[in-house]
Coordinates of C-alpha atoms in Angstrom, one line a residue:
Chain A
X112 CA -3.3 60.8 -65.4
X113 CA -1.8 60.8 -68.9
X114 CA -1.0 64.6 -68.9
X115 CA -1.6 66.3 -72.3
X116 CA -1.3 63.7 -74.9
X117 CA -0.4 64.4 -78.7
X118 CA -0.7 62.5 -81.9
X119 CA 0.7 62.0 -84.1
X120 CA 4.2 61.6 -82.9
X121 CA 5.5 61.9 -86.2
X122 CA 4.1 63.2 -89.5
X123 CA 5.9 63.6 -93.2
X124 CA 3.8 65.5 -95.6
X125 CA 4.4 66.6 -99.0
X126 CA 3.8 70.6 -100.1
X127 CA 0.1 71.4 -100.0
X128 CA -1.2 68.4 -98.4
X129 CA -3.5 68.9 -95.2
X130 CA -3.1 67.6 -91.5
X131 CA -4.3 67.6 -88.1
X132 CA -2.4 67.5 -85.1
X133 CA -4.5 66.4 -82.1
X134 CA -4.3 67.2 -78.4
X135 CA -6.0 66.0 -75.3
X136 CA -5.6 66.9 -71.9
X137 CA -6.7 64.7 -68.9
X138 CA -6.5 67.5 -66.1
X139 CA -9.4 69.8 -66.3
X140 CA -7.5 72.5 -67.2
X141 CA -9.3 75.7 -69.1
X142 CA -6.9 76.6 -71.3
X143 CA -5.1 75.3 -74.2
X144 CA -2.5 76.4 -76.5
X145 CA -0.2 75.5 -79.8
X146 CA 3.2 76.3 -80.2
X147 CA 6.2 75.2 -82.5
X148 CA 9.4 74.9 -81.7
X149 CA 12.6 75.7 -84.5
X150 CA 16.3 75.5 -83.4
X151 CA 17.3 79.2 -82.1
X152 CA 13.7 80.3 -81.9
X153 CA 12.7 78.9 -78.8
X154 CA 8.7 78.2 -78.7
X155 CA 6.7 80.4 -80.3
X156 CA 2.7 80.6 -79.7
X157 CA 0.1 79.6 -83.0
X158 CA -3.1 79.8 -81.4
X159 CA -4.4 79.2 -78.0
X160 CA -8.0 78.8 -76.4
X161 CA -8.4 80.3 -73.2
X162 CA -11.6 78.6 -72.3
X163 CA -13.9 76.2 -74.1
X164 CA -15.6 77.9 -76.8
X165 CA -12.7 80.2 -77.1
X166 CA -9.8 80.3 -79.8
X167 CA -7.5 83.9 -80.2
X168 CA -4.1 83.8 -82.6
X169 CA -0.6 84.1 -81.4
X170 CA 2.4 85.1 -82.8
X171 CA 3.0 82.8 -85.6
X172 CA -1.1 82.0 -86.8
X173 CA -0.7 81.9 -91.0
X174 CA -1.5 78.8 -92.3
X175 CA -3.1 77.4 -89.4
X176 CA -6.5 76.8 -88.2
X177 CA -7.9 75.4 -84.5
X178 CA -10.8 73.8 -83.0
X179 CA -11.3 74.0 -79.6
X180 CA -13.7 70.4 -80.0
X181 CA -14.4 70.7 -75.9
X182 CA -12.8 71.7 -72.7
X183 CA -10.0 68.5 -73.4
X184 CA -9.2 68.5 -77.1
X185 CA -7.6 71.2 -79.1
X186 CA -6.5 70.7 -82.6
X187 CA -4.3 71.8 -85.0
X188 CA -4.9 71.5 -88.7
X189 CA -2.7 72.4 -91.5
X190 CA -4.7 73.3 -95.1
X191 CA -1.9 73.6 -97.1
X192 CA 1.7 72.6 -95.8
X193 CA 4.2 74.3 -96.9
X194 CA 7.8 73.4 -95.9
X195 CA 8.6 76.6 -93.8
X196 CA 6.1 75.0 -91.7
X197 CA 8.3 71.9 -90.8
X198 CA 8.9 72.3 -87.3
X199 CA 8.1 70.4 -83.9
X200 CA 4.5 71.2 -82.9
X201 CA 3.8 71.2 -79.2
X202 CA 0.5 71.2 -77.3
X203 CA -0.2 72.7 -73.6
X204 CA -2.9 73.3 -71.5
X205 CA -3.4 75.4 -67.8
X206 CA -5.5 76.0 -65.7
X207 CA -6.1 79.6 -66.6
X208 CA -4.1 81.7 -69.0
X209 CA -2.0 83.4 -66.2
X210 CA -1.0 80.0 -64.4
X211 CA 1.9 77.4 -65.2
X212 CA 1.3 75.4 -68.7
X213 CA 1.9 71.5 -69.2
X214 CA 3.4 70.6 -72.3
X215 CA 2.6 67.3 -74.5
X216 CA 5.3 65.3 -75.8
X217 CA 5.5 67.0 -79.1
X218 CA 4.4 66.0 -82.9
X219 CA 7.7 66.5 -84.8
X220 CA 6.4 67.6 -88.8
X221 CA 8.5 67.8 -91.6
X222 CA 7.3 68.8 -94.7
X223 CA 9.2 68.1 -97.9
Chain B
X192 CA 8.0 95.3 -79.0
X193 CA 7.9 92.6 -75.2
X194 CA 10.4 90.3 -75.5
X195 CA 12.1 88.1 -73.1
X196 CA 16.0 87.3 -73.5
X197 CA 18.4 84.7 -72.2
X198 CA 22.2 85.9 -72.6
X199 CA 23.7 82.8 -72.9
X200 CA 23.0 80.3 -75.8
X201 CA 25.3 77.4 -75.1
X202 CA 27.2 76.7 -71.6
X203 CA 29.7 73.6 -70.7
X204 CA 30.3 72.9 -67.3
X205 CA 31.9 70.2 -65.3
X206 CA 29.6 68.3 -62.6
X207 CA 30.0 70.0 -59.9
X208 CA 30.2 73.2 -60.9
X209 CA 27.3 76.3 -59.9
X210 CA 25.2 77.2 -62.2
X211 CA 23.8 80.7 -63.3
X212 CA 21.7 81.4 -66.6
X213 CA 20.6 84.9 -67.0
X214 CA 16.8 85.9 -68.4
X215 CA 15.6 89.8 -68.9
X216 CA 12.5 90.7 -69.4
X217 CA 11.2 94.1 -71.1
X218 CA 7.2 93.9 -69.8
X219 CA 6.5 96.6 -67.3
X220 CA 3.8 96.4 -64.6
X221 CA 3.0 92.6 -63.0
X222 CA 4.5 89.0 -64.7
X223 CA 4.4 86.2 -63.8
X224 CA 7.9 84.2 -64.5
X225 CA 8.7 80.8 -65.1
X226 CA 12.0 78.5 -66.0
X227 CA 11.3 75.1 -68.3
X228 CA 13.8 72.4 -68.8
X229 CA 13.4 70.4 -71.9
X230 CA 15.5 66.9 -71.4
X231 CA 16.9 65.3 -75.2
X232 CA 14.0 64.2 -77.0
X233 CA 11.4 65.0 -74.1
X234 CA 8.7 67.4 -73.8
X235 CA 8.8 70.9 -71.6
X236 CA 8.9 70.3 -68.1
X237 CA 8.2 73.2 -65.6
X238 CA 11.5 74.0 -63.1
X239 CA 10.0 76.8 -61.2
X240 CA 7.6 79.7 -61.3
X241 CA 7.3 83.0 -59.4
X242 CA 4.4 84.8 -58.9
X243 CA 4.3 87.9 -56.4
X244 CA 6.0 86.7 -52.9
X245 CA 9.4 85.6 -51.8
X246 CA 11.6 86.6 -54.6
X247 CA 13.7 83.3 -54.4
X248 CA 11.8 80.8 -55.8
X249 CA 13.2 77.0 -55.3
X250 CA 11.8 74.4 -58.1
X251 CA 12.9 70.9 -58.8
X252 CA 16.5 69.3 -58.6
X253 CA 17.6 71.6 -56.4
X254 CA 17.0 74.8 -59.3
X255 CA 16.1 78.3 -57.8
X256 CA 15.6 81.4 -59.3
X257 CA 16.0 85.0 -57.9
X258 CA 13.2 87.8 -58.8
X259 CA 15.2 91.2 -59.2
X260 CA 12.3 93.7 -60.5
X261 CA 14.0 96.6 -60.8
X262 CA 16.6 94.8 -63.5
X263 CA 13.7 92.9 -65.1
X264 CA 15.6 89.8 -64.3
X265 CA 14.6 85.8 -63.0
X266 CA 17.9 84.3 -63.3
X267 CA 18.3 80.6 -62.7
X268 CA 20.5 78.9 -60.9
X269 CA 22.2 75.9 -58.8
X270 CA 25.2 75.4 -56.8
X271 CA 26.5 72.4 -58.1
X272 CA 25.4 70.8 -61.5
X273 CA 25.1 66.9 -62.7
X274 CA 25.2 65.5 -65.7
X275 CA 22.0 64.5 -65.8
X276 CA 21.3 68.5 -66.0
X277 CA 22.4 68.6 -69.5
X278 CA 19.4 70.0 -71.3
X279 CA 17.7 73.2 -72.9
X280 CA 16.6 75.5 -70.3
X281 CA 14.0 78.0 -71.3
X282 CA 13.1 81.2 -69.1
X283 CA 9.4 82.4 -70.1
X284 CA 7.2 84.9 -68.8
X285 CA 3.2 85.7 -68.6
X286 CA 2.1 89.7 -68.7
X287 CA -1.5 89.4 -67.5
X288 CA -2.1 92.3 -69.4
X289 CA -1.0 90.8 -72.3
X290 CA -4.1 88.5 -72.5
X291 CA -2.6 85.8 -70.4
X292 CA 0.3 84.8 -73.7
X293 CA 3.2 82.8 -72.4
X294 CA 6.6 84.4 -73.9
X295 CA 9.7 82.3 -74.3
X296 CA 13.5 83.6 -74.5
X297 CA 15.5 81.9 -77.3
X298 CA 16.8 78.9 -74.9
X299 CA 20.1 78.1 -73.3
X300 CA 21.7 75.1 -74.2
X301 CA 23.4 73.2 -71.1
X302 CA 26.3 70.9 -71.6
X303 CA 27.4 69.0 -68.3
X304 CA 30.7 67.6 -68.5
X305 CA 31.2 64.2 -66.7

């Protein structure tokens, strides 16, 4: 099994150009989840998708959107980056939204 | 506001040395509580988790964590440390009745010594 899967693994956009960060999970899990990762902040939650068909925000949502495209892909998509949004974008998914997540190997974004 | 906090941001130890890194938690009522690791350059890797039961949890690489609910604490720890331990360690915790959201502390950066 391949886990949860993430591409790309590295992305440079300029201010106000769009991108989507795509995620795949092999393991039958329910839910799915964004989160980005800045230095002192630990992770911090965008949006997740507790079951397929499903999408609620988390802390941090402005400036992003998500489609939950079925139960293994989940993506991110970025209308207009701005550089406050440079970070390291990370995808997991769980069985339910109570149980232990499994993370991806992260998309790192700068945006200049 | 619920928040989860780890007291130390950066600890160096020699190999060989025990290991304790503290987490609090403010969410009354039933969590459940986790430790990550995140190795340089790699992705989140679960250590442990605790759910209702035993209070000493034991994960991976010899890591175990101690549930003490009336201090809202999961510290981790492990008796004697490597190098190879040297990473960010990240305590989080799920409050079902917070609609299932993991919560992360801030991270503690671990620097093993040779």
């Amino acid at each position: 099994n391949a886990g949860v899967t993430q591409t790309p693994k590295f992305q440079v956009l300029k201010t106000g150009q769009s991108m989507t960060l795509q995620c795949a999970q092999d393991m039958n899990h329910n839910s799915m989840y964004w989160y980005r990762q800045d230095p002192g902040m630990g992770l911090r939650l965008i949006y997740y998708s507790a079951s397929e068909g499903t999408t609620d925000k988390g802390e941090v949502p402005n400036g992003y959107n998500v489609s939950r495209l079925n139960k293994r892909e989940f993506s991110l998509r970025l209308e207009s980056a701005a550089p406050s949004q440079t970070s390291v974008y990370f995808c997991a998914s769980s069985y339910g939204v109570i149980y232990e997540q499994y993370f991806g190997p992260g998309t790192r974004l700068t945006v200049t | 506001a619920q928040s989860v906090s780890q007291h130390n941001h950066h600890v160096i130890l020699s190999e060989a040395a025990s290991l304790e890194l503290g987490c609090n938690y403010s969410y009354g009522g039933t969590v459940n509580l986790f430790w990550y690791v995140q190795y340089p350059g790699q992705h989140l890797q679960l250590l442990l988790k605790y759910f209702s039961g035993d209070p000493l949890v034991k994960g991976i690489k010899g890591f175990e964590a101690e549930f003490i609910k009336s201090k809202f604490s999961f510290n981790l720890r492990k008796p004697s440390v490597q190098w190879s331990d040297t990473a960010e360690y990240f305590c989080a915790v799920i409050a079902p009745g917070n609609t299932g959201k993991l919560i992360f502390g801030q991270g503690t950066t671990l620097q093993v010594k040779p």
